[in-house]
Amino acid sequence: MTINERFDKVIKELYKGNKRAFAITVGVAPTVIENIVGTRKGNPSFEVLYKTLYANANISAEWLILEIGEMIKLK
């Protein structure tokens, strides 16, 4: 699974597919998210990765960046 597909999975599972809600929560423009998960499939910047993990503290950094382990951190 690519990092773009992992972002898409986060959006589908945690935001019911609402890219705009995800973008607002993370604090980036919706076009930034569309560039990552849309047809362009651009790589997310460090800032977008950081903001995603900061805004969604339960998402595993290892899973989002390296696809190691599970999406949600175990408590």
GROMACS .gro file of N, CA, C and O in nm:
model
  300
    1MET      N    1   0.085  -0.117   0.000
    1MET     CA    2   0.000   0.000   0.000
    1MET      C    3   0.090   0.124   0.000
    1MET      O    4   0.183   0.133   0.078
    2THR      N    5   0.060   0.218  -0.086
    2THR     CA    6   0.139   0.342  -0.092
    2THR      C    7   0.097   0.437   0.020
    2THR      O    8  -0.009   0.419   0.081
    3ILE      N    9   0.178   0.538   0.042
    3ILE     CA   10   0.142   0.637   0.144
    3ILE      C   11   0.013   0.709   0.105
    3ILE      O   12  -0.068   0.743   0.190
    4ASN      N   13  -0.008   0.726  -0.024
    4ASN     CA   14  -0.132   0.789  -0.071
    4ASN      C   15  -0.253   0.703  -0.034
    4ASN      O   16  -0.355   0.754   0.009
    5GLU      N   17  -0.238   0.573  -0.051
    5GLU     CA   18  -0.346   0.481  -0.015
    5GLU      C   19  -0.369   0.479   0.137
    5GLU      O   20  -0.483   0.466   0.182
    6ARG      N   21  -0.263   0.495   0.214
    6ARG     CA   22  -0.279   0.500   0.359
    6ARG      C   23  -0.352   0.628   0.401
    6ARG      O   24  -0.439   0.626   0.487
    7PHE      N   25  -0.321   0.740   0.337
    7PHE     CA   26  -0.395   0.864   0.364
    7PHE      C   27  -0.541   0.845   0.328
    7PHE      O   28  -0.631   0.884   0.402
    8ASP      N   29  -0.567   0.782   0.214
    8ASP     CA   30  -0.704   0.757   0.171
    8ASP      C   31  -0.778   0.670   0.272
    8ASP      O   32  -0.894   0.694   0.303
    9LYS      N   33  -0.709   0.571   0.326
    9LYS     CA   34  -0.770   0.482   0.426
    9LYS      C   35  -0.807   0.561   0.552
    9LYS      O   36  -0.915   0.542   0.608
   10VAL      N   37  -0.719   0.649   0.596
   10VAL     CA   38  -0.748   0.733   0.713
   10VAL      C   39  -0.873   0.816   0.687
   10VAL      O   40  -0.963   0.823   0.771
   11ILE      N   41  -0.879   0.876   0.571
   11ILE     CA   42  -0.993   0.962   0.536
   11ILE      C   43  -1.121   0.880   0.530
   11ILE      O   44  -1.224   0.921   0.584
   12LYS      N   45  -1.116   0.764   0.469
   12LYS     CA   46  -1.237   0.680   0.458
   12LYS      C   47  -1.281   0.627   0.593
   12LYS      O   48  -1.400   0.629   0.624
   13GLU      N   49  -1.188   0.581   0.674
   13GLU     CA   50  -1.226   0.517   0.800
   13GLU      C   51  -1.253   0.614   0.914
   13GLU      O   52  -1.342   0.591   0.995
   14LEU      N   53  -1.179   0.723   0.921
   14LEU     CA   54  -1.196   0.816   1.032
   14LEU      C   55  -1.281   0.939   0.998
   14LEU      O   56  -1.333   1.006   1.088
   15TYR      N   57  -1.293   0.969   0.869
   15TYR     CA   58  -1.368   1.088   0.827
   15TYR      C   59  -1.480   1.055   0.729
   15TYR      O   60  -1.529   1.144   0.660
   16LYS      N   61  -1.516   0.927   0.721
   16LYS     CA   62  -1.625   0.880   0.634
   16LYS      C   63  -1.608   0.927   0.491
   16LYS      O   64  -1.705   0.962   0.423
   17GLY      N   65  -1.483   0.934   0.445
   17GLY     CA   66  -1.454   0.973   0.308
   17GLY      C   67  -1.455   1.122   0.281
   17GLY      O   68  -1.436   1.165   0.167
   18ASN      N   69  -1.475   1.202   0.384
   18ASN     CA   70  -1.486   1.347   0.366
   18ASN      C   71  -1.346   1.410   0.368
   18ASN      O   72  -1.291   1.441   0.475
   19LYS      N   73  -1.292   1.433   0.250
   19LYS     CA   74  -1.157   1.490   0.237
   19LYS      C   75  -1.150   1.631   0.295
   19LYS      O   76  -1.050   1.670   0.354
   20ARG      N   77  -1.257   1.707   0.276
   20ARG     CA   78  -1.259   1.845   0.326
   20ARG      C   79  -1.254   1.848   0.479
   20ARG      O   80  -1.179   1.927   0.537
   21ALA      N   81  -1.330   1.761   0.543
   21ALA     CA   82  -1.329   1.754   0.690
   21ALA      C   83  -1.190   1.715   0.739
   21ALA      O   84  -1.141   1.770   0.838
   22PHE      N   85  -1.128   1.621   0.671
   22PHE     CA   86  -0.991   1.581   0.707
   22PHE      C   87  -0.896   1.700   0.693
   22PHE      O   88  -0.818   1.728   0.784
   23ALA      N   89  -0.904   1.769   0.581
   23ALA     CA   90  -0.816   1.885   0.557
   23ALA      C   91  -0.834   1.991   0.664
   23ALA      O   92  -0.735   2.046   0.715
   24ILE      N   93  -0.958   2.019   0.701
   24ILE     CA   94  -0.985   2.120   0.804
   24ILE      C   95  -0.928   2.076   0.938
   24ILE      O   96  -0.864   2.154   1.008
   25THR      N   97  -0.948   1.950   0.973
   25THR     CA   98  -0.896   1.898   1.100
   25THR      C   99  -0.745   1.906   1.105
   25THR      O  100  -0.686   1.944   1.206
   26VAL      N  101  -0.681   1.873   0.993
   26VAL     CA  102  -0.535   1.873   0.987
   26VAL      C  103  -0.479   2.014   0.977
   26VAL      O  104  -0.370   2.042   1.023
   27GLY      N  105  -0.555   2.104   0.919
   27GLY     CA  106  -0.512   2.244   0.907
   27GLY      C  107  -0.441   2.273   0.777
   27GLY      O  108  -0.349   2.356   0.774
   28VAL      N  109  -0.484   2.206   0.670
   28VAL     CA  110  -0.429   2.233   0.537
   28VAL      C  111  -0.544   2.259   0.441
   28VAL      O  112  -0.659   2.227   0.471
   29ALA      N  113  -0.512   2.314   0.326
   29ALA     CA  114  -0.614   2.340   0.225
   29ALA      C  115  -0.665   2.208   0.168
   29ALA      O  116  -0.587   2.114   0.150
   30PRO      N  117  -0.794   2.200   0.139
   30PRO     CA  118  -0.848   2.078   0.077
   30PRO      C  119  -0.775   2.037  -0.050
   30PRO      O  120  -0.763   1.918  -0.079
   31THR      N  121  -0.723   2.135  -0.125
   31THR     CA  122  -0.650   2.101  -0.248
   31THR      C  123  -0.522   2.023  -0.218
   31THR      O  124  -0.479   1.941  -0.299
   32VAL      N  125  -0.462   2.048  -0.103
   32VAL     CA  126  -0.341   1.974  -0.063
   32VAL      C  127  -0.375   1.827  -0.048
   32VAL      O  128  -0.303   1.739  -0.098
   33ILE      N  129  -0.485   1.798   0.020
   33ILE     CA  130  -0.528   1.660   0.040
   33ILE      C  131  -0.569   1.597  -0.092
   33ILE      O  132  -0.536   1.483  -0.121
   34GLU      N  133  -0.638   1.673  -0.175
   34GLU     CA  134  -0.677   1.621  -0.306
   34GLU      C  135  -0.555   1.585  -0.390
   34GLU      O  136  -0.555   1.486  -0.462
   35ASN      N  137  -0.448   1.663  -0.378
   35ASN     CA  138  -0.325   1.633  -0.451
   35ASN      C  139  -0.260   1.503  -0.402
   35ASN      O  140  -0.189   1.437  -0.477
   36ILE      N  141  -0.285   1.467  -0.278
   36ILE     CA  142  -0.227   1.345  -0.221
   36ILE      C  143  -0.311   1.222  -0.255
   36ILE      O  144  -0.258   1.119  -0.295
   37VAL      N  145  -0.442   1.233  -0.241
   37VAL     CA  146  -0.528   1.116  -0.259
   37VAL      C  147  -0.606   1.115  -0.390
   37VAL      O  148  -0.668   1.015  -0.423
   38GLY      N  149  -0.602   1.224  -0.463
   38GLY     CA  150  -0.673   1.231  -0.590
   38GLY      C  151  -0.591   1.166  -0.702
   38GLY      O  152  -0.499   1.088  -0.677
   39THR      N  153  -0.621   1.202  -0.824
   39THR     CA  154  -0.555   1.141  -0.939
   39THR      C  155  -0.407   1.177  -0.948
   39THR      O  156  -0.328   1.100  -1.003
   40ARG      N  157  -0.367   1.289  -0.892
   40ARG     CA  158  -0.227   1.332  -0.900
   40ARG      C  159  -0.133   1.243  -0.819
   40ARG      O  160  -0.020   1.219  -0.857
   41LYS      N  161  -0.178   1.197  -0.701
   41LYS     CA  162  -0.101   1.109  -0.613
   41LYS      C  163   0.035   1.167  -0.576
   41LYS      O  164   0.137   1.100  -0.577
   42GLY      N  165   0.035   1.296  -0.541
   42GLY     CA  166   0.159   1.360  -0.497
   42GLY      C  167   0.201   1.310  -0.359
   42GLY      O  168   0.119   1.263  -0.280
   43ASN      N  169   0.329   1.317  -0.331
   43ASN     CA  170   0.378   1.277  -0.200
   43ASN      C  171   0.348   1.385  -0.097
   43ASN      O  172   0.367   1.503  -0.123
   44PRO      N  173   0.301   1.344   0.021
   44PRO     CA  174   0.275   1.443   0.125
   44PRO      C  175   0.405   1.504   0.177
   44PRO      O  176   0.506   1.434   0.188
   45SER      N  177   0.401   1.631   0.207
   45SER     CA  178   0.518   1.697   0.263
   45SER      C  179   0.535   1.657   0.409
   45SER      O  180   0.444   1.602   0.471
   46PHE      N  181   0.651   1.689   0.466
   46PHE     CA  182   0.672   1.664   0.609
   46PHE      C  183   0.567   1.737   0.691
   46PHE      O  184   0.514   1.683   0.788
   47GLU      N  185   0.534   1.859   0.651
   47GLU     CA  186   0.436   1.939   0.724
   47GLU      C  187   0.300   1.869   0.727
   47GLU      O  188   0.235   1.863   0.832
   48VAL      N  189   0.257   1.812   0.615
   48VAL     CA  190   0.128   1.743   0.610
   48VAL      C  191   0.134   1.617   0.696
   48VAL      O  192   0.040   1.586   0.770
   49LEU      N  193   0.244   1.543   0.689
   49LEU     CA  194   0.259   1.424   0.774
   49LEU      C  195   0.252   1.463   0.921
   49LEU      O  196   0.179   1.401   0.999
   50TYR      N  197   0.326   1.564   0.958
   50TYR     CA  198   0.330   1.609   1.097
   50TYR      C  199   0.191   1.653   1.144
   50TYR      O  200   0.145   1.613   1.250
   51LYS      N  201   0.126   1.736   1.065
   51LYS     CA  202  -0.006   1.787   1.102
   51LYS      C  203  -0.108   1.674   1.112
   51LYS      O  204  -0.195   1.675   1.200
   52THR      N  205  -0.098   1.576   1.023
   52THR     CA  206  -0.190   1.463   1.027
   52THR      C  207  -0.172   1.384   1.156
   52THR      O  208  -0.270   1.350   1.223
   53LEU      N  209  -0.049   1.358   1.193
   53LEU     CA  210  -0.023   1.282   1.315
   53LEU      C  211  -0.056   1.362   1.439
   53LEU      O  212  -0.107   1.309   1.538
   54TYR      N  213  -0.031   1.492   1.436
   54TYR     CA  214  -0.062   1.578   1.550
   54TYR      C  215  -0.214   1.589   1.570
   54TYR      O  216  -0.263   1.582   1.682
   55ALA      N  217  -0.287   1.607   1.460
   55ALA     CA  218  -0.432   1.624   1.468
   55ALA      C  219  -0.504   1.492   1.499
   55ALA      O  220  -0.616   1.491   1.546
   56ASN      N  221  -0.439   1.381   1.468
   56ASN     CA  222  -0.497   1.248   1.487
   56ASN      C  223  -0.401   1.166   1.571
   56ASN      O  224  -0.337   1.074   1.522
   57ALA      N  225  -0.391   1.198   1.698
   57ALA     CA  226  -0.290   1.138   1.785
   57ALA      C  227  -0.300   0.987   1.795
   57ALA      O  228  -0.203   0.921   1.833
   58ASN      N  229  -0.413   0.930   1.758
   58ASN     CA  230  -0.427   0.785   1.767
   58ASN      C  231  -0.374   0.711   1.644
   58ASN      O  232  -0.368   0.589   1.643
   59ILE      N  233  -0.335   0.784   1.540
   59ILE     CA  234  -0.278   0.720   1.421
   59ILE      C  235  -0.131   0.691   1.446
   59ILE      O  236  -0.056   0.776   1.494
   60SER      N  237  -0.090   0.571   1.413
   60SER     CA  238   0.049   0.530   1.430
   60SER      C  239   0.137   0.593   1.323
   60SER      O  240   0.111   0.579   1.203
   61ALA      N  241   0.241   0.663   1.365
   61ALA     CA  242   0.337   0.722   1.271
   61ALA      C  243   0.406   0.614   1.190
   61ALA      O  244   0.429   0.630   1.070
   62GLU      N  245   0.438   0.503   1.255
   62GLU     CA  246   0.505   0.393   1.185
   62GLU      C  247   0.417   0.338   1.074
   62GLU      O  248   0.465   0.305   0.967
   63TRP      N  249   0.287   0.328   1.099
   63TRP     CA  250   0.196   0.278   0.996
   63TRP      C  251   0.183   0.380   0.884
   63TRP      O  252   0.192   0.345   0.766
   64LEU      N  253   0.160   0.507   0.918
   64LEU     CA  254   0.137   0.608   0.815
   64LEU      C  255   0.258   0.625   0.725
   64LEU      O  256   0.245   0.632   0.603
   65ILE      N  257   0.377   0.628   0.783
   65ILE     CA  258   0.497   0.655   0.704
   65ILE      C  259   0.557   0.528   0.643
   65ILE      O  260   0.596   0.527   0.527
   66LEU      N  261   0.562   0.420   0.722
   66LEU     CA  262   0.635   0.300   0.678
   66LEU      C  263   0.547   0.177   0.655
   66LEU      O  264   0.597   0.074   0.612
   67GLU      N  265   0.420   0.187   0.686
   67GLU     CA  266   0.326   0.075   0.678
   67GLU      C  267   0.370  -0.042   0.767
   67GLU      O  268   0.369  -0.158   0.729
   68ILE      N  269   0.410  -0.007   0.887
   68ILE     CA  270   0.448  -0.107   0.987
   68ILE      C  271   0.344  -0.105   1.098
   68ILE      O  272   0.314   0.000   1.154
   69GLY      N  273   0.289  -0.221   1.128
   69GLY     CA  274   0.191  -0.232   1.235
   69GLY      C  275   0.052  -0.195   1.189
   69GLY      O  276   0.017  -0.203   1.071
   70GLU      N  277  -0.027  -0.150   1.285
   70GLU     CA  278  -0.168  -0.116   1.261
   70GLU      C  279  -0.186   0.036   1.249
   70GLU      O  280  -0.107   0.112   1.301
   71MET      N  281  -0.295   0.077   1.183
   71MET     CA  282  -0.323   0.218   1.164
   71MET      C  283  -0.345   0.289   1.299
   71MET      O  284  -0.291   0.397   1.322
   72ILE      N  285  -0.422   0.228   1.386
   72ILE     CA  286  -0.454   0.289   1.515
   72ILE      C  287  -0.357   0.235   1.620
   72ILE      O  288  -0.335   0.115   1.630
   73LYS      N  289  -0.301   0.328   1.698
   73LYS     CA  290  -0.209   0.288   1.805
   73LYS      C  291  -0.284   0.206   1.908
   73LYS      O  292  -0.397   0.239   1.946
   74LEU      N  293  -0.221   0.101   1.955
   74LEU     CA  294  -0.277   0.022   2.063
   74LEU      C  295  -0.250   0.093   2.193
   74LEU      O  296  -0.141   0.147   2.213
   75LYS      N  297  -0.344   0.093   2.283
   75LYS     CA  298  -0.327   0.164   2.410
   75LYS      C  299  -0.270   0.075   2.515
   75LYS      O  300  -0.266  -0.040   2.512
   0.00000   0.00000   0.00000
